[in-house]
Coordinates of C-alpha atoms in Angstrom, one line a residue:
X557 CA 42.0 16.9 61.3
X558 CA 40.3 18.7 64.2
X559 CA 40.8 18.1 67.9
X560 CA 38.3 15.6 69.3
X561 CA 37.4 18.4 71.6
X562 CA 36.9 21.3 69.4
X563 CA 33.0 22.2 68.5
X564 CA 32.1 20.6 65.1
X565 CA 29.1 20.6 63.0
X566 CA 28.5 18.5 59.9
X567 CA 26.8 21.7 58.5
X568 CA 30.0 23.2 58.1
X569 CA 31.4 20.7 55.6
X570 CA 27.8 19.8 54.0
X571 CA 28.4 20.7 50.6
X572 CA 32.2 19.3 50.0
X573 CA 31.4 16.2 52.4
X574 CA 27.9 15.2 51.0
X575 CA 27.4 17.3 47.9
X576 CA 29.6 14.7 45.7
X577 CA 27.9 11.7 47.2
X578 CA 24.4 12.9 46.4
X579 CA 25.3 13.6 43.0
X580 CA 26.9 10.2 42.8
X581 CA 23.9 8.5 44.0
X582 CA 21.8 10.4 41.1
X583 CA 24.4 9.3 38.5
X584 CA 24.1 5.7 39.5
X585 CA 20.4 6.1 40.0
X586 CA 19.5 7.2 36.6
X587 CA 21.5 4.8 34.7
X588 CA 20.8 1.5 36.6
X589 CA 17.2 1.0 35.1
X590 CA 18.4 1.7 31.6
X591 CA 21.5 -0.2 31.1
X592 CA 19.7 -3.5 30.4
X593 CA 17.4 -1.6 27.9
X594 CA 20.4 0.0 26.2
X595 CA 21.8 -3.4 25.6
X596 CA 18.7 -4.7 24.2
X597 CA 18.4 -1.8 21.9
X598 CA 21.9 -2.9 20.7
X599 CA 20.6 -6.3 19.6
X600 CA 22.1 -8.2 23.1
X601 CA 20.3 -11.0 24.2
X602 CA 18.5 -11.1 27.6
X603 CA 21.2 -13.0 29.3
X604 CA 23.9 -10.7 27.7
X605 CA 22.0 -7.9 29.0
X606 CA 22.0 -9.0 32.3
X607 CA 25.8 -9.7 32.2
X608 CA 26.3 -6.1 31.0
X609 CA 24.5 -4.8 34.0
X610 CA 26.4 -6.9 36.3
X611 CA 29.7 -5.4 34.9
X612 CA 29.1 -2.4 37.3
X613 CA 29.6 -4.5 40.2
X614 CA 32.3 -6.7 38.5
X615 CA 34.2 -3.6 37.6
X616 CA 33.9 -2.3 41.2
X617 CA 35.1 -5.5 42.8
X618 CA 38.2 -6.1 40.7
X619 CA 39.3 -2.1 41.3
X620 CA 39.2 -1.9 44.9
X621 CA 42.9 -2.8 45.2
X622 CA 44.0 -0.4 42.4
X623 CA 41.7 2.1 43.8
X624 CA 43.5 2.0 47.1
X625 CA 47.0 2.3 45.2
X626 CA 45.6 5.2 43.3
X627 CA 44.1 7.1 46.2
X628 CA 47.1 6.3 48.3
X629 CA 49.4 7.9 45.7
X630 CA 47.4 10.9 44.5
X631 CA 45.2 11.8 47.7
X632 CA 41.4 12.0 48.2
X633 CA 40.5 14.9 46.3
X634 CA 42.5 14.3 43.2
X635 CA 41.3 10.7 43.1
X636 CA 37.5 11.7 43.3
X637 CA 38.2 14.4 40.4
X638 CA 39.8 11.6 38.3
X639 CA 37.1 9.2 38.9
X640 CA 34.6 11.5 37.9
X641 CA 36.4 12.1 34.6
X642 CA 36.6 8.5 33.9
X643 CA 33.0 8.0 34.8
X644 CA 31.9 11.0 32.4
X645 CA 34.3 9.4 29.6
X646 CA 32.5 6.0 30.2
X647 CA 29.2 7.3 30.2
X648 CA 30.0 9.2 27.0
X649 CA 30.9 5.7 25.5
X650 CA 27.8 4.1 26.7
X651 CA 25.9 6.9 24.7
X652 CA 27.7 6.5 21.7
X653 CA 28.1 2.8 21.6
X654 CA 27.1 1.2 18.4
X655 CA 27.7 -2.4 19.5
X656 CA 26.9 -4.3 22.8
X657 CA 30.7 -5.0 23.5
X658 CA 30.8 -1.0 23.4
X659 CA 28.4 -0.5 26.0
X660 CA 29.9 -3.4 28.3
X661 CA 33.3 -1.6 28.1
X662 CA 31.6 1.8 29.4
X663 CA 29.8 -0.1 32.0
X664 CA 32.9 -1.8 33.3
X665 CA 34.5 1.5 33.4
X666 CA 31.7 3.0 35.3
X667 CA 32.1 0.3 38.0
X668 CA 35.8 0.9 38.0
X669 CA 35.3 4.6 38.6
X670 CA 32.7 4.0 41.2
X671 CA 35.3 1.9 43.3
X672 CA 37.8 4.9 43.1
X673 CA 35.3 7.6 44.0
X674 CA 33.7 5.7 46.8
X675 CA 37.3 4.7 48.6
X676 CA 38.4 8.3 48.1
X677 CA 35.1 9.7 49.6
X678 CA 35.4 7.4 52.7
X679 CA 39.0 8.3 53.3
X680 CA 38.0 12.0 52.9
X681 CA 35.3 12.1 55.5
X682 CA 37.6 10.1 58.0
X683 CA 39.9 12.8 57.7
X684 CA 37.3 15.5 57.5
X685 CA 35.3 14.8 60.9
X686 CA 36.6 14.0 64.5
X687 CA 36.5 10.6 65.7
X688 CA 33.5 11.2 68.2
X689 CA 31.4 12.0 65.1
X690 CA 32.6 9.3 62.7
X691 CA 29.6 7.1 62.6
X692 CA 27.1 10.1 62.1
X693 CA 29.2 11.4 59.3
X694 CA 29.7 7.9 57.6
X695 CA 25.9 7.2 58.2
X696 CA 25.0 10.4 56.3
X697 CA 27.5 9.9 53.7
X698 CA 25.7 6.5 53.0
X699 CA 22.3 8.0 53.4
X700 CA 23.0 10.9 51.0
X701 CA 24.0 8.4 48.3
X702 CA 20.7 6.7 48.9
X703 CA 18.8 9.6 48.7
X704 CA 20.5 10.4 45.3
X705 CA 20.1 7.0 43.8
X706 CA 16.1 7.3 44.8
X707 CA 16.0 10.5 42.9
X708 CA 18.1 9.7 40.1
X709 CA 15.5 7.4 38.4
X710 CA 13.1 10.3 38.3
X711 CA 15.5 12.8 36.7
X712 CA 16.6 10.3 34.4
X713 CA 12.9 9.5 33.3
X714 CA 12.3 13.1 32.9
X715 CA 14.9 13.4 30.2
X716 CA 14.2 10.0 28.7
X717 CA 10.5 11.4 27.9
X718 CA 12.3 14.0 25.5
X719 CA 15.3 12.3 24.1
X720 CA 15.1 8.5 24.7
X721 CA 17.4 6.3 26.6
X722 CA 20.2 8.4 26.3
X723 CA 18.7 10.9 28.5
X724 CA 19.3 8.9 31.5
X725 CA 23.1 8.8 30.6
X726 CA 23.3 12.7 30.0
X727 CA 21.7 13.0 33.5
X728 CA 24.3 10.9 35.0
X729 CA 27.1 12.9 33.1
X730 CA 25.6 16.2 34.4
X731 CA 25.6 14.7 38.0
X732 CA 29.5 13.3 37.6
X733 CA 30.7 16.7 36.5
X734 CA 29.0 18.4 39.4
X735 CA 30.3 16.0 41.7
X736 CA 34.0 16.4 40.2
X737 CA 33.7 20.2 40.4
X738 CA 32.8 20.1 44.1
X739 CA 35.7 17.8 45.0
X740 CA 38.1 19.8 43.1
X741 CA 37.0 23.1 44.8
X742 CA 37.1 21.1 48.4
X743 CA 39.5 21.6 50.9
X744 CA 42.2 19.2 51.6
X745 CA 41.5 17.5 55.0
X746 CA 44.5 15.0 55.1
X747 CA 47.6 15.8 57.3
X748 CA 50.4 17.3 55.1
X749 CA 52.6 14.3 54.9
X750 CA 49.5 12.1 53.2
X751 CA 48.3 15.0 50.8
X752 CA 48.9 13.5 47.2
X753 CA 50.8 10.6 48.5
X754 CA 53.7 12.5 50.0
X755 CA 57.0 10.5 49.8
X756 CA 57.9 11.6 53.3
X757 CA 56.5 8.5 54.6
X758 CA 56.9 5.1 52.7
X759 CA 53.8 3.2 51.8
X760 CA 53.1 0.0 53.3
X761 CA 52.8 -3.0 51.2
X762 CA 49.1 -4.4 50.7
X763 CA 50.3 -7.8 51.4
X764 CA 51.7 -6.6 54.7
X765 CA 48.7 -4.7 55.8
X766 CA 46.5 -7.8 54.9
X767 CA 48.9 -10.1 57.2
X768 CA 49.3 -7.7 60.0
X769 CA 45.5 -7.0 60.1
X770 CA 44.5 -10.7 59.4
X771 CA 42.7 -11.4 62.5
X772 CA 40.0 -8.3 62.2
X773 CA 39.7 -9.3 58.4
X774 CA 39.1 -12.9 59.3
X775 CA 36.5 -12.1 62.1
X776 CA 34.7 -8.7 61.6
X777 CA 35.4 -8.9 57.8
X778 CA 33.2 -12.0 57.9
X779 CA 30.4 -10.1 59.4
X780 CA 30.9 -7.6 56.6
X781 CA 30.8 -10.3 53.8
X782 CA 27.7 -11.6 55.4
X783 CA 25.7 -8.4 55.7
X784 CA 26.8 -7.2 52.2
X785 CA 25.2 -10.4 51.1
X786 CA 22.0 -9.8 52.7
X787 CA 21.7 -6.2 51.6
X788 CA 22.4 -7.1 47.9
X789 CA 19.9 -9.9 48.0
X790 CA 17.2 -7.8 49.7
X791 CA 16.5 -5.9 46.2
X792 CA 16.0 -9.0 44.3
X793 CA 13.8 -10.7 47.3
X794 CA 11.3 -8.2 47.4
X795 CA 10.2 -8.1 43.8
X796 CA 10.5 -11.8 43.6
X797 CA 8.6 -12.6 46.6
X798 CA 5.8 -10.0 45.5
X799 CA 5.6 -12.0 42.0
X800 CA 5.5 -15.3 44.0
X801 CA 2.5 -14.0 45.8
X802 CA 0.9 -13.0 42.6
X803 CA 0.9 -9.0 43.4
X804 CA 0.7 -6.6 40.5
X805 CA 3.8 -4.5 39.1
X806 CA 2.4 -1.5 40.5
X807 CA 1.5 -2.9 44.1
X808 CA 5.2 -4.2 44.0
X809 CA 6.4 -0.7 43.3
X810 CA 4.5 0.9 46.1
X811 CA 5.8 -1.9 48.6
X812 CA 9.6 -1.0 47.1
X813 CA 8.9 2.6 47.4
X814 CA 7.6 2.5 51.3
X815 CA 10.7 0.3 52.2
X816 CA 12.9 2.9 50.3
X817 CA 11.4 5.6 52.5
X818 CA 11.7 3.8 55.4
X819 CA 15.3 3.0 54.6
X820 CA 16.4 6.7 54.0
X821 CA 14.5 8.1 57.3
X822 CA 16.6 6.5 59.8
X823 CA 20.5 7.0 59.0
X824 CA 21.0 9.9 61.1
X825 CA 19.5 8.6 64.3
X826 CA 21.5 5.2 63.8
X827 CA 24.7 7.0 63.3
X828 CA 24.3 9.1 66.4
X829 CA 23.4 5.9 68.5
X830 CA 26.6 4.4 67.2
X831 CA 28.7 7.4 68.1
X832 CA 27.1 7.6 71.5
X833 CA 26.5 4.0 72.6
X834 CA 28.9 2.0 70.5
X835 CA 28.8 0.3 67.1
X836 CA 27.2 -2.9 68.6
X837 CA 23.9 -1.0 69.4
X838 CA 23.3 -0.9 65.5
X839 CA 25.3 -3.6 64.0
X840 CA 23.5 -6.5 65.9
X841 CA 19.8 -5.1 65.8
X842 CA 20.1 -4.3 62.3
X843 CA 21.4 -7.6 61.0
X844 CA 18.8 -9.4 63.4
X845 CA 16.1 -7.2 61.8
X846 CA 17.2 -8.1 58.5
X847 CA 17.7 -11.8 59.2
X848 CA 14.3 -12.3 60.8
X849 CA 12.6 -10.3 58.2
X850 CA 14.0 -12.5 55.5
X851 CA 13.0 -15.5 57.3
X852 CA 9.6 -14.1 57.8
X853 CA 9.4 -13.4 54.1
X854 CA 9.8 -17.0 53.4
X855 CA 6.9 -18.0 55.5
X856 CA 4.6 -15.1 54.3
X857 CA 1.6 -16.0 52.2
X858 CA -0.4 -12.9 52.2
X859 CA -0.3 -9.1 51.3
X860 CA -0.4 -7.8 55.0
X861 CA 2.5 -10.2 56.2
X862 CA 4.6 -9.7 53.2
X863 CA 4.3 -5.7 53.8
X864 CA 5.2 -6.0 57.5
X865 CA 8.3 -8.0 56.7
X866 CA 9.4 -5.7 54.0
X867 CA 9.2 -2.8 56.4
X868 CA 11.2 -4.7 58.9
X869 CA 13.8 -5.3 55.9
X870 CA 13.9 -1.7 55.2
X871 CA 14.3 -0.6 58.9
X872 CA 17.1 -3.0 59.4
X873 CA 18.9 -1.8 56.1
X874 CA 18.2 1.8 57.0
X875 CA 19.7 1.7 60.5
X876 CA 22.8 -0.2 59.0
X877 CA 23.5 2.7 56.8
X878 CA 27.2 3.4 57.0
X879 CA 28.1 0.3 59.2
X880 CA 30.4 -1.0 56.5
X881 CA 32.4 2.2 56.1
X882 CA 32.5 2.8 59.8
X883 CA 33.7 -0.5 61.1
X884 CA 36.3 -0.3 58.3
X885 CA 37.4 3.2 59.4
X886 CA 37.5 1.9 63.1
X887 CA 39.6 -0.9 62.3
X888 CA 41.9 0.8 59.8
X889 CA 45.5 1.7 60.9
X890 CA 46.7 5.2 60.6
X891 CA 49.6 4.1 58.6
X892 CA 48.2 2.3 55.8
X893 CA 44.6 3.4 56.1
X894 CA 43.8 3.6 52.4
X895 CA 45.2 0.2 51.4
X896 CA 43.4 -1.4 54.3
X897 CA 40.2 0.3 53.4
X898 CA 40.7 -1.1 49.6
X899 CA 40.9 -4.7 51.1
X900 CA 37.8 -3.9 53.5
X901 CA 35.8 -2.8 50.3
X902 CA 36.8 -5.9 48.2
X903 CA 35.4 -8.1 51.2
X904 CA 32.4 -6.1 51.1
X905 CA 32.1 -6.3 47.6
X906 CA 32.6 -9.8 47.5
X907 CA 29.7 -10.3 49.8
X908 CA 27.5 -8.1 47.3
X909 CA 28.4 -10.3 44.6
X910 CA 27.9 -13.5 46.5
X911 CA 24.3 -12.6 47.8
X912 CA 22.3 -12.7 44.6
X913 CA 24.4 -15.6 43.3
X914 CA 23.3 -17.7 46.4
X915 CA 19.9 -16.6 46.0
X916 CA 19.7 -17.8 42.5
X917 CA 21.4 -20.8 42.8
X918 CA 19.4 -22.2 46.0
X919 CA 16.1 -21.1 44.1
X920 CA 17.1 -23.1 41.2
X921 CA 18.2 -26.4 43.2
X922 CA 15.5 -26.1 45.8
X923 CA 12.9 -23.3 46.1
X924 CA 12.5 -19.5 46.3
X925 CA 11.4 -19.9 49.9
X926 CA 14.4 -21.8 51.0
X927 CA 16.5 -19.3 49.3
X928 CA 15.2 -16.2 50.9
X929 CA 15.2 -18.3 54.4
X930 CA 18.9 -19.0 53.7
X931 CA 19.7 -15.4 53.1
X932 CA 17.9 -14.7 56.6
X933 CA 20.3 -17.1 58.1
X934 CA 23.2 -15.2 56.8
X935 CA 21.8 -12.1 58.4
X936 CA 21.7 -14.2 61.8
X937 CA 25.0 -15.2 61.2
X938 CA 26.4 -11.5 60.7
X939 CA 24.5 -10.5 64.1
X940 CA 26.3 -13.4 66.0
X941 CA 29.7 -12.4 64.4
X942 CA 29.3 -8.6 65.5
X943 CA 28.1 -9.7 68.9
X944 CA 31.1 -11.8 69.4
X945 CA 33.9 -9.6 68.1
X946 CA 32.7 -6.3 68.2
X947 CA 33.7 -3.9 71.2
X948 CA 31.2 -3.3 73.9
X949 CA 31.7 0.4 74.1
X950 CA 32.8 3.3 71.8
X951 CA 36.0 2.7 69.8
X952 CA 39.2 4.4 70.8
X953 CA 40.6 7.0 68.3
X954 CA 43.6 4.7 67.9
X955 CA 45.2 2.5 65.4
X956 CA 48.7 2.6 65.0

């Protein structure tokens, strides 16, 4: 770790820090549009195909705690390399799957590898940058993944044109091999006593970490759960509400692309603001914007109004880029950091799983408008939590 007073530029570590994240995003973006289609080609029903797609998120959710243990034991770099290898093997299983259950196993393991990769990536970045640039670094980390995920479907589509659906998986394999190679050659940033899980310091138990940090997990953790639910639901809300308004598929795609462009353009300014003025200056406005945009969506009746609130939603999500990782890094203790971040990611993933479920249930028992409005209230709830429990200034470097 560098001294907080030492001159530092993110450009110096751009390739080892952000290269794997861009490539991971490309890999993820390439396969997400085609997993359900692959399942259908293997004679899976529509419902089963949807479940297989969901296994990526489920695999990540159930693997957060094991990912923390693996990363704590073997170190960030080796964990990222291992996750890349696991992901490549899982993608090969998807390519050569002859039954839907084989595809399902491959997709589940992709989710598991994702959990290990993301946790190790976050921990590596915390060590790689000084505390005064933490938010910028983690916002950029999240932003580069989004850029990769945006480019992934286009790369996948190019190869699909020549060799069919398997082309998307081969693009994903190439991207993950690249990510693993960069991680393998990247320098270790962790202190010597933490590299590869050194036995010099006994590792704290997960239950002890959860108990000693229960207050922050029950307060800020609630905000993280709510904002993760809102983020996950927004990806469903835009196409569903566009369909509700009778818009064509091409118009919906254009709106979605516009929202994505706004989303990807503001992550670095938001990170800079968090570093200079404090996390509150981004956490509250971003969640308010998303909450109000979703509530506005539930009342929109025409194309212009819907486009405006969709752009608000993209702006709110864009400036919140990296907020989950940044708040987790701020709250994590030096001893037991990886274990704490595993729990933190578990809370966030629970929110991501909860959002679409709440949206679906509320739509089924009431209406789409009420469901979308409810998700907007979740956003306002997250803003209230952050207003109440986030520090007013910059966080201390701390944490013992």
